[in-house]
Tab-separated table of C-alpha atoms in Angstrom:
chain	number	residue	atom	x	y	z
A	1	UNK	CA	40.558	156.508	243.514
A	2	UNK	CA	40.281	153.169	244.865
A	3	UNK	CA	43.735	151.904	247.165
A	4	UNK	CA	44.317	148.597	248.746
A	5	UNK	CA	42.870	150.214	252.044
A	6	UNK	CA	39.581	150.225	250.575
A	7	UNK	CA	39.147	146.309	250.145
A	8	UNK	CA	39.652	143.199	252.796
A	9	UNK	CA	42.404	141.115	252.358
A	10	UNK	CA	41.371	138.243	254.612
A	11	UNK	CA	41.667	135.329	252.760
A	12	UNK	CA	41.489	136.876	249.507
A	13	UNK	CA	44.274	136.218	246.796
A	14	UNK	CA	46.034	139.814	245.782
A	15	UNK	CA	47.059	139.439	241.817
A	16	UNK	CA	49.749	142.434	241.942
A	17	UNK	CA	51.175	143.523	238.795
A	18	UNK	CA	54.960	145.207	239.624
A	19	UNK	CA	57.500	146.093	237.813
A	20	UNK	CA	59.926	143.722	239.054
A	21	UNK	CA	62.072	144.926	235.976
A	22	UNK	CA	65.156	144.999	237.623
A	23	UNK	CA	69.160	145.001	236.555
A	24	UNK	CA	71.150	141.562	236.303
A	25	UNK	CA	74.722	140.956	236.366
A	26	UNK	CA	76.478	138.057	234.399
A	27	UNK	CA	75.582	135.693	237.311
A	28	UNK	CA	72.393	136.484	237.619
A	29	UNK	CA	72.713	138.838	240.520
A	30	UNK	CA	70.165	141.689	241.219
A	31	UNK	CA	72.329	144.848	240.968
A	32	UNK	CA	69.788	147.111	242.116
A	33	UNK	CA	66.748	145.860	243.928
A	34	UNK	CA	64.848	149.499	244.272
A	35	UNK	CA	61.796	148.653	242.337
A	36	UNK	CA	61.246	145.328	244.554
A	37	UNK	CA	61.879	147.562	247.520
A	38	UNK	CA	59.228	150.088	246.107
A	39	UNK	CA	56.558	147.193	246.158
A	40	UNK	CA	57.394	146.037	249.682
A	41	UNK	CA	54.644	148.797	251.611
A	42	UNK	CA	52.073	147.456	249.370
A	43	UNK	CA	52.621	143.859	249.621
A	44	UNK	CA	53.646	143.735	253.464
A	45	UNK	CA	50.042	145.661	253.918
A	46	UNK	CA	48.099	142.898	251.854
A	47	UNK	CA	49.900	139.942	253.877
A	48	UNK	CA	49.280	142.130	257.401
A	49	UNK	CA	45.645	142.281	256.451
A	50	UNK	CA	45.393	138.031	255.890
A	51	UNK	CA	45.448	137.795	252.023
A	52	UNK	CA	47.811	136.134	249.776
A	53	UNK	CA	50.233	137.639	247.240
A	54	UNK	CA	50.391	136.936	243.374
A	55	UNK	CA	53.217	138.576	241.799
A	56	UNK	CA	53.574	139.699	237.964
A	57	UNK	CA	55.881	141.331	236.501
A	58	UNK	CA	58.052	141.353	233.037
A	59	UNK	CA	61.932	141.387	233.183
A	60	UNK	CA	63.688	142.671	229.778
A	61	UNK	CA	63.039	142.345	226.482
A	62	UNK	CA	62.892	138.684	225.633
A	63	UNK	CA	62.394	136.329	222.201
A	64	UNK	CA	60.658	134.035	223.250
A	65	UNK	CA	61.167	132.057	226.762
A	66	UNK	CA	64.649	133.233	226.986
A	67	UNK	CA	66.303	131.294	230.315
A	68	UNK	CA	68.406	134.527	230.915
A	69	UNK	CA	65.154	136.786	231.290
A	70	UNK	CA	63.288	134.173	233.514
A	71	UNK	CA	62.280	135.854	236.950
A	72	UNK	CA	63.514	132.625	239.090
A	73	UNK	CA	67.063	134.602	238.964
A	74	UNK	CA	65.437	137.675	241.273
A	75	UNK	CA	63.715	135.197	243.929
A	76	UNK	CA	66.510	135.034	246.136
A	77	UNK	CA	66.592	139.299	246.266
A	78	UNK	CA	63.013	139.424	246.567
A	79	UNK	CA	63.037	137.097	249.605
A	80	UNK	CA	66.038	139.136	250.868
A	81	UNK	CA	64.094	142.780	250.589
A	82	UNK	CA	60.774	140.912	252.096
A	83	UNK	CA	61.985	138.733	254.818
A	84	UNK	CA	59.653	135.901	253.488
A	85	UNK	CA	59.811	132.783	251.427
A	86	UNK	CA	58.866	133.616	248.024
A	87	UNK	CA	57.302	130.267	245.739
A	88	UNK	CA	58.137	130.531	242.150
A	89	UNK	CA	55.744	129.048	239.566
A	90	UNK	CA	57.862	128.225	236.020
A	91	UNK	CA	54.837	129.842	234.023
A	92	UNK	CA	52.106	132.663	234.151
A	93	UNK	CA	49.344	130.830	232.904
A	94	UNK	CA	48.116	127.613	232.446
A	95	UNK	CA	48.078	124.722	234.856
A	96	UNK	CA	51.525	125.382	236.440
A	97	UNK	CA	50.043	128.762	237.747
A	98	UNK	CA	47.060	127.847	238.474
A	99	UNK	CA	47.847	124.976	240.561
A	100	UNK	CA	50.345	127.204	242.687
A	101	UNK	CA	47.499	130.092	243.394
A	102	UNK	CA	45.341	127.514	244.178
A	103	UNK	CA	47.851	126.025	247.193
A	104	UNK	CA	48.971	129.906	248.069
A	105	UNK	CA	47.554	130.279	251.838
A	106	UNK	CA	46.895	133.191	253.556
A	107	UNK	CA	50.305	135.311	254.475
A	108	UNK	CA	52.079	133.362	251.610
A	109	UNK	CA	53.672	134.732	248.304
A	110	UNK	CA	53.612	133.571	244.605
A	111	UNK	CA	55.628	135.004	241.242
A	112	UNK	CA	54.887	134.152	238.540
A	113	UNK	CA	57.599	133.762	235.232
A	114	UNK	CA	58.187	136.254	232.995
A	115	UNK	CA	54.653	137.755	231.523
A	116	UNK	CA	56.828	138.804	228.379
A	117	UNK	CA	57.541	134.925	227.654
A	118	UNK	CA	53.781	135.417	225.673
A	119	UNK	CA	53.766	137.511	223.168
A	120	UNK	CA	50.343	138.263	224.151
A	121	UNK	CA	50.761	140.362	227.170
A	122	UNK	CA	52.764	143.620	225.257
A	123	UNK	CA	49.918	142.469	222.830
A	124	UNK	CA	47.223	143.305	225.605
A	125	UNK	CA	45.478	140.150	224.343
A	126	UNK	CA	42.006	139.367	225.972
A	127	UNK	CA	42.444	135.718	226.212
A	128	UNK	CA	45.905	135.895	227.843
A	129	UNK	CA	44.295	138.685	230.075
A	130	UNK	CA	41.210	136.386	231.338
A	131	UNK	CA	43.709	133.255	232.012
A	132	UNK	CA	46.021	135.754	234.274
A	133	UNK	CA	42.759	137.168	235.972
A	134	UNK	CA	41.236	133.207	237.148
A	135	UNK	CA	44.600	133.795	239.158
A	136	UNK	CA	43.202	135.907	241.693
A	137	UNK	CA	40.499	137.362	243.743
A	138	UNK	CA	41.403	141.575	243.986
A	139	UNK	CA	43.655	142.840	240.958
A	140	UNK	CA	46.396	145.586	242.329
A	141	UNK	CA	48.531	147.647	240.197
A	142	UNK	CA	51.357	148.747	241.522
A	143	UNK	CA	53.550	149.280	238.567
A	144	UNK	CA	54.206	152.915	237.707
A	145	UNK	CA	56.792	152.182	235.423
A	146	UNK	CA	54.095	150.178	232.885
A	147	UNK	CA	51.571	152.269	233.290
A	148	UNK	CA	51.548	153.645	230.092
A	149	UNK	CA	51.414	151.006	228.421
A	150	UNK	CA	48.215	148.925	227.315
A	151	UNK	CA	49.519	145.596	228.256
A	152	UNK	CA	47.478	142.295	229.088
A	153	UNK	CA	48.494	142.427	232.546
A	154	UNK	CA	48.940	146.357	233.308
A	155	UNK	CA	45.563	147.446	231.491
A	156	UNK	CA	42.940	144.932	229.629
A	157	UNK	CA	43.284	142.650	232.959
A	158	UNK	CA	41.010	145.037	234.872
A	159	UNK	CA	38.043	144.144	233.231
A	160	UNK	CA	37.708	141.130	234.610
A	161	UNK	CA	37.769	142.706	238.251
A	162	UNK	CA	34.704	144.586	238.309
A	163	UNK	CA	34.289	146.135	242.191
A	164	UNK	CA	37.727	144.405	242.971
A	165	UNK	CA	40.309	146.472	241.010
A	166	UNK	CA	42.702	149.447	243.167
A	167	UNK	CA	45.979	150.950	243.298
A	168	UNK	CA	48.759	150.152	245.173
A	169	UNK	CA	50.244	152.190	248.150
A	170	UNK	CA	53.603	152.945	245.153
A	171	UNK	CA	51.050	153.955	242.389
A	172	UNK	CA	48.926	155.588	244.602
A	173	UNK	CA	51.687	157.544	245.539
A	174	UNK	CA	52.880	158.325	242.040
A	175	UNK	CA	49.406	159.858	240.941
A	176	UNK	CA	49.358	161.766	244.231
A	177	UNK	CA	52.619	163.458	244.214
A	178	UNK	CA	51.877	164.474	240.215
A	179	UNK	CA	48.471	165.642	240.972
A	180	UNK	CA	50.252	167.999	243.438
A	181	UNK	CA	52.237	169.260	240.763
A	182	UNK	CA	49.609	169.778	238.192
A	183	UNK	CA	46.200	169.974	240.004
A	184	UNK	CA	46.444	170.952	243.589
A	185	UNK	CA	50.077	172.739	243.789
A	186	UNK	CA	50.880	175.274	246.042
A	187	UNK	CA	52.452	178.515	244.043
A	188	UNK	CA	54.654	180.010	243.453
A	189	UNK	CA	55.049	176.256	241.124
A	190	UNK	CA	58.633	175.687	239.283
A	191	UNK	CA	59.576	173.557	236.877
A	192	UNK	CA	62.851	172.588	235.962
A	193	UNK	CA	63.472	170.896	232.607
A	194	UNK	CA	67.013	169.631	231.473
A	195	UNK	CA	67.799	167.147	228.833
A	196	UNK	CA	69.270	167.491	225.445
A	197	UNK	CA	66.677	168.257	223.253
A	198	UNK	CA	63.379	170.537	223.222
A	199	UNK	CA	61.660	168.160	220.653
A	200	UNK	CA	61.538	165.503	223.418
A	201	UNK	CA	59.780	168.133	226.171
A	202	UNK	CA	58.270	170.355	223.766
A	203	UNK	CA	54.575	168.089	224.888
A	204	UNK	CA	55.574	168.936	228.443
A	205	UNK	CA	56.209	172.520	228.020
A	206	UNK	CA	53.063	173.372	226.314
A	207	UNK	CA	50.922	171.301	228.676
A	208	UNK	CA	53.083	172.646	231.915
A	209	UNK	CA	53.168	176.357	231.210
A	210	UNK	CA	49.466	176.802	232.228
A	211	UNK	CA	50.582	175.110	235.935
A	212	UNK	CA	53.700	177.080	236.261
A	213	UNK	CA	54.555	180.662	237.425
A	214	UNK	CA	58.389	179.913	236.599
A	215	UNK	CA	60.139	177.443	234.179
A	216	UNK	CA	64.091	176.813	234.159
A	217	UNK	CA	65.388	175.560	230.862
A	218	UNK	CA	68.783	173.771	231.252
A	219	UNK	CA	71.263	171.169	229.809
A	220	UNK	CA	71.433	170.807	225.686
A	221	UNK	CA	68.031	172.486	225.371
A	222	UNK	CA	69.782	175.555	226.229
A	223	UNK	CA	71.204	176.307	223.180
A	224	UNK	CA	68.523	175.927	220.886
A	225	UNK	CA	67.015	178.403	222.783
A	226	UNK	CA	70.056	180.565	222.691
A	227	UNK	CA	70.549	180.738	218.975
A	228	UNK	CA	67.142	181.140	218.200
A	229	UNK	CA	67.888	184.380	219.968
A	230	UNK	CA	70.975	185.289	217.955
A	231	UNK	CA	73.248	183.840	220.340
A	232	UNK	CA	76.731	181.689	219.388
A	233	UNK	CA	76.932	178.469	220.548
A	234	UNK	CA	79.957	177.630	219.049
A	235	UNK	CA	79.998	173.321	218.941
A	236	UNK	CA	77.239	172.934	221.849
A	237	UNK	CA	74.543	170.767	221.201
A	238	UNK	CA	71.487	172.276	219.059
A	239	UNK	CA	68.446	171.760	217.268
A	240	UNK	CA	68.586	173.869	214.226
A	241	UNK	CA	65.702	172.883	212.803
A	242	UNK	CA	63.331	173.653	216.267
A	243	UNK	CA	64.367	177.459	216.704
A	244	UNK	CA	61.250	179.134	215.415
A	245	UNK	CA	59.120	176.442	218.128
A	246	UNK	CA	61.369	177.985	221.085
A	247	UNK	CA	60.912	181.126	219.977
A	248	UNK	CA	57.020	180.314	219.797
A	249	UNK	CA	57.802	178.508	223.750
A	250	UNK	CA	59.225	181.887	225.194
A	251	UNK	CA	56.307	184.168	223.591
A	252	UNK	CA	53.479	182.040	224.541
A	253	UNK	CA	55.283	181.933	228.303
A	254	UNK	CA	55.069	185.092	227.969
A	255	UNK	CA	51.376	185.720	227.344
A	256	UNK	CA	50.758	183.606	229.971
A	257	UNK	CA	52.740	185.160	232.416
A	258	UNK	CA	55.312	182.249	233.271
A	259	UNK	CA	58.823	183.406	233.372
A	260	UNK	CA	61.437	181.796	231.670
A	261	UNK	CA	65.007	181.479	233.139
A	262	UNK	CA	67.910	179.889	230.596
A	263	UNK	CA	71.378	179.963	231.674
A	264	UNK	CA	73.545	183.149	231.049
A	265	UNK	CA	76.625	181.726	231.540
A	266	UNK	CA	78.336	177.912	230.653
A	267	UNK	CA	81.310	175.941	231.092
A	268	UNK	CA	82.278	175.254	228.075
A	269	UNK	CA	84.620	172.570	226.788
A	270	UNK	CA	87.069	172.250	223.849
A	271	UNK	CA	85.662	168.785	223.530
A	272	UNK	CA	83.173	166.068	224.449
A	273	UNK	CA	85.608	164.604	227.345
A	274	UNK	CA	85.825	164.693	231.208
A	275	UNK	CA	89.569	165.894	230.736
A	276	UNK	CA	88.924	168.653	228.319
A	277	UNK	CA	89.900	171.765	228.457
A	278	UNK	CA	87.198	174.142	230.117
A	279	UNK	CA	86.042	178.065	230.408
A	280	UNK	CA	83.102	179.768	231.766
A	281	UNK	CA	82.059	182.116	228.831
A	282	UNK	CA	78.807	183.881	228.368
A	283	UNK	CA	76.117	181.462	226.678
A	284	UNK	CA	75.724	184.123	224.138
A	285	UNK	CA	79.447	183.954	222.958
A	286	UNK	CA	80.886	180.585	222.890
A	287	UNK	CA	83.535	180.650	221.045
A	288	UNK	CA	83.844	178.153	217.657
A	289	UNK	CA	85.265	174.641	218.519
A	290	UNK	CA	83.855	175.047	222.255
A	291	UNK	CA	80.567	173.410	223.691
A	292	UNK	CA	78.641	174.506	226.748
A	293	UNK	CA	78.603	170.859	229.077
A	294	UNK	CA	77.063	172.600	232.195
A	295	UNK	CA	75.696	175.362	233.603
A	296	UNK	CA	77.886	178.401	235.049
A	297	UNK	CA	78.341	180.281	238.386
A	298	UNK	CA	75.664	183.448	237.745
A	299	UNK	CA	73.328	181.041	236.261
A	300	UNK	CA	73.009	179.005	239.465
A	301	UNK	CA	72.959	182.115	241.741
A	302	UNK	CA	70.072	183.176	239.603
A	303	UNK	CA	68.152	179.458	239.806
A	304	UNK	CA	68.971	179.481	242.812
A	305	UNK	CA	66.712	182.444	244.023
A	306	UNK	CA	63.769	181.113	242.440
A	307	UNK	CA	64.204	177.821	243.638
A	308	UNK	CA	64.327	179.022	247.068
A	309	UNK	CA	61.507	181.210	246.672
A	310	UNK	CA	59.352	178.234	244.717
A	311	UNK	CA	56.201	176.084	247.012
A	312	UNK	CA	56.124	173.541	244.470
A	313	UNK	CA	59.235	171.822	242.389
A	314	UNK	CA	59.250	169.919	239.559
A	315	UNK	CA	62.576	168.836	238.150
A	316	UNK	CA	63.216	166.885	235.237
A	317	UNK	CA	66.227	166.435	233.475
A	318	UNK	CA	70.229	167.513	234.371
A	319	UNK	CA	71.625	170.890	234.092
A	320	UNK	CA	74.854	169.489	232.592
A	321	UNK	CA	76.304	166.611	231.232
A	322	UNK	CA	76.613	165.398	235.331
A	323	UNK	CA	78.121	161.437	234.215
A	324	UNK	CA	81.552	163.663	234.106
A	325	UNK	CA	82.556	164.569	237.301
A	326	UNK	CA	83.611	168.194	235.542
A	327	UNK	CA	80.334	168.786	234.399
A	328	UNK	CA	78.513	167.948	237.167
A	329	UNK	CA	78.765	170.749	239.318
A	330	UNK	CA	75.529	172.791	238.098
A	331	UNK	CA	73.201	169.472	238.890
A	332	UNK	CA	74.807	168.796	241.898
A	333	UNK	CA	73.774	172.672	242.891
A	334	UNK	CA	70.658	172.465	241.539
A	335	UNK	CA	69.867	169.479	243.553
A	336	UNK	CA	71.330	171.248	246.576
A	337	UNK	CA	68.845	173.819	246.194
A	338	UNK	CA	66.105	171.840	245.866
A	339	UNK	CA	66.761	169.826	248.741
A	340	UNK	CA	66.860	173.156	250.759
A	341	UNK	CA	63.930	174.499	249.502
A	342	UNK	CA	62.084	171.239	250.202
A	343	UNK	CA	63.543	171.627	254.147
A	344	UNK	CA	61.551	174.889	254.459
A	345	UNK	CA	58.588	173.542	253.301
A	346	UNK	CA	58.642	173.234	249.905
A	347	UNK	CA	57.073	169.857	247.540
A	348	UNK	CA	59.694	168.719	245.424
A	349	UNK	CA	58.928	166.027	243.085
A	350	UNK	CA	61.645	164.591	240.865
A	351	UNK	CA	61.345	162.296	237.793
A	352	UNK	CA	63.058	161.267	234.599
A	353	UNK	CA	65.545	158.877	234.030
A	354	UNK	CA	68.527	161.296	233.733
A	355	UNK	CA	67.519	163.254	236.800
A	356	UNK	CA	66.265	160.445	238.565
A	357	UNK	CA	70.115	158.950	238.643
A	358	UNK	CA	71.237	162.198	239.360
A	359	UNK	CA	69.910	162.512	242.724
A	360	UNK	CA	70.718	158.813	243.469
A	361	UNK	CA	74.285	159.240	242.464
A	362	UNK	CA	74.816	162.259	244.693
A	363	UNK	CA	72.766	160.995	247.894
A	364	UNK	CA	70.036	163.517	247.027
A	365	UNK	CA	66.743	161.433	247.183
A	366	UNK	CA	65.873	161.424	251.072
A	367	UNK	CA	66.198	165.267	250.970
A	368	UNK	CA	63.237	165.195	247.859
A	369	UNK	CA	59.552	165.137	249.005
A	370	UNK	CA	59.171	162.793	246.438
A	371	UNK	CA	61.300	160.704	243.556
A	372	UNK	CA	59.623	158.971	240.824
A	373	UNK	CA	60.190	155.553	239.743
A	374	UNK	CA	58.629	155.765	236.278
A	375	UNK	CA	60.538	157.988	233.405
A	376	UNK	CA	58.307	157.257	230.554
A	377	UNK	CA	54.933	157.147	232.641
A	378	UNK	CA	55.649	159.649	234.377
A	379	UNK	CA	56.302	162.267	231.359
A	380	UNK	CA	53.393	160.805	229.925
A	381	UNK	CA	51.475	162.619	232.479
A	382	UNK	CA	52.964	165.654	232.683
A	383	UNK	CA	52.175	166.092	229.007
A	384	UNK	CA	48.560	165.572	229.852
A	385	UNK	CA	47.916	162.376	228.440
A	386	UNK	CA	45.484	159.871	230.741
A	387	UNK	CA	47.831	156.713	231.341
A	388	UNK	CA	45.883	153.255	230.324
A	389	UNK	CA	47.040	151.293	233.490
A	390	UNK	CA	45.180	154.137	235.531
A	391	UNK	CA	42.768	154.402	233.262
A	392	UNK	CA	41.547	151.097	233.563
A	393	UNK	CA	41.170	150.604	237.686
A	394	UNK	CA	39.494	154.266	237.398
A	395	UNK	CA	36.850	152.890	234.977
């Protein structure tokens, strides 16, 4: 696995795809600047080492060249988060680009509009790939968040860097911190998945359960899980139609030895609302016109001893519906655990969008050995699949 400390810099021009994808407010203001931050190591140790930076990255979803989705709007916040002049080139390709790669000197830094102004790069079109690649002399991808997609500029690029393709310091990172999860992890290995719905993990829990010794099952997949077992869920979120595959889940767990652990007790809710009414009622016996929106008392003494008794942590998705403060209790415990688990000596890796902003939100994420910053890529590999953006610089 080849990283930017494998190559020299000096006087070379680093092409670095990001993912520079990163909130605006009405004025154009970068709202949260993490992902720029979480490209800093790799392009401070390129500029250390005497090369020059290229910078690509997509922002949005645009039509066309859409002014409101142009990347001149995050210059300003990525000069701020790497105390350096940043030059902006109005285009990707083309002459515009070309000629401002071609002035970039050594310690400088270039980035380059929008790649999703052409239609060719989500296309992963060859032609748009080779005009991006005359750009620069070593291609870097740092973008964990694309990786699993086969764009121009995250996958069919890399052919034209034969010998002079690598991953950056926050990809390298990425495919570390999984491959200590699924390849090299220290047991006894835990995995806890939250979320709504089994459909959307049912990929992960079939590829995960020959990895784990113990799986926790919370949030809205708990109750599939619970009826399928003849429980009442009363109003609680549910998936009639997928209670013969987690009955399948908890047998084949079983053959393989992985134990299972699914709430025993909720707090329910007599609606969908921070102010409802609430109860903690067995998860077997919630009453008609209730819904379970978090995870009870017992149930987090119980997680609780086999998080603190885990080497290796996995956690992806909430316990509870944790955007209401009321309901947020059971992720804000889980997360508590975690981080003391992780203090004794524990690896805890955390990814997933939901759980992701969970541990932001409650000041979690320098107690975690390690937080993710791609939901879809990262899921990707934890159901086994080889991502195309690694793919292609492993090739």
């Amino acid at each position: 696995m080849k990283t930017i400390n494998d190559f020299s810099f000096q006087h070379k021009k680093a092409l670095i795809r990001v993912d520079f994808n990163v909130p605006l407010d009405e004025n154009f203001n970068v709202t949260d600047a993490n992902r720029i931050e979480a490209a800093k190591p790799t392009i401070d140790a390129i500029l250390a080492d005497g090369g020059s930076v290229i910078l690509m990255s997509h922002l949005g979803r645009p039509k066309g060249k859409e002014d409101k989705y142009s990347l001149k709007y995050i210059v300003k916040k990525t000069e701020e988060v790497l105390g350096k002049p940043v030059h902006f080139a109005s285009d990707c390709i083309g002459t515009v680009a070309e000629t401002a790669a071609a002035q970039l000197k050594p310690g400088e830094i270039l980035l380059l509009e929008n790649l999703r102004f052409y239609t060719e790069e989500e296309a992963g079109d060859l032609e748009f790939s080779k005009k991006l690649a005359q750009l620069g002399d070593i291609y870097v991808n740092d973008a964990f968040g694309t990786a699993h997609r086969a764009h121009a500029s995250t996958t069919i690029i890399a052919q034209f860097f034969e010998g002079k393709k690598c991953f950056g310091t926050l990809l390298a990172k990425e495919i570390e911190s999984l491959n200590r999860v699924l390849k090299d992890s220290e047991k006894p290995v835990t995995a806890v998945l939250g979320g709504s719905k089994v459909s959307s993990k049912i990929t992960v829990i079939e590829n995960i359960l020959d990895k784990v010794d113990h799986m926790i099952i919370g949030g809205g997949m708990t109750f599939t899980f619970i009826k399928a077992l003849g429980g009442q869920v009363g109003d609680s979120i549910c998936e009639d139609d997928k209670l013969q595959l987690a009955l399948d889940i908890l047998h084949l767990a079983k053959e393989k030895n992985v134990h299972i652990h699914i709430p025993v007790d909720v707090v329910a809710a007599n609606a969908f609302s921070n102010d409802a009414e609430t109860q903690i009622v067995d998860v077997r016996e919630i009453p008609k016109g209730w819904q379970g929106l978090d995870a009870g008392p017992k149930s987090l003494e119980n997680f609780k001893e086999v998080i603190m008794n885990s080497k290796t942590i996995l956690w992806n998705g909430p316990l509870g519906v944790f955007e209401m403060e009321n309901f947020a209790k059971g992720t804000i415990a889980l997360g508590n655990y975690i981080a003391e688990s992780t203090q004794k000596g524990a690896f805890s890796l955390v990814g997933g969008g939901d759980s992701v902003a969970a541990v932001k939100q409650f000041g979690l994420e320098p107690k975690m050995s390690y937080v993710s910053t791609g939901g879809g890529a990262m899921l990707e590999m934890l159901e086994g699949r080889t991502l195309p953006g690694i793919a292609a610089i492993l090739s």
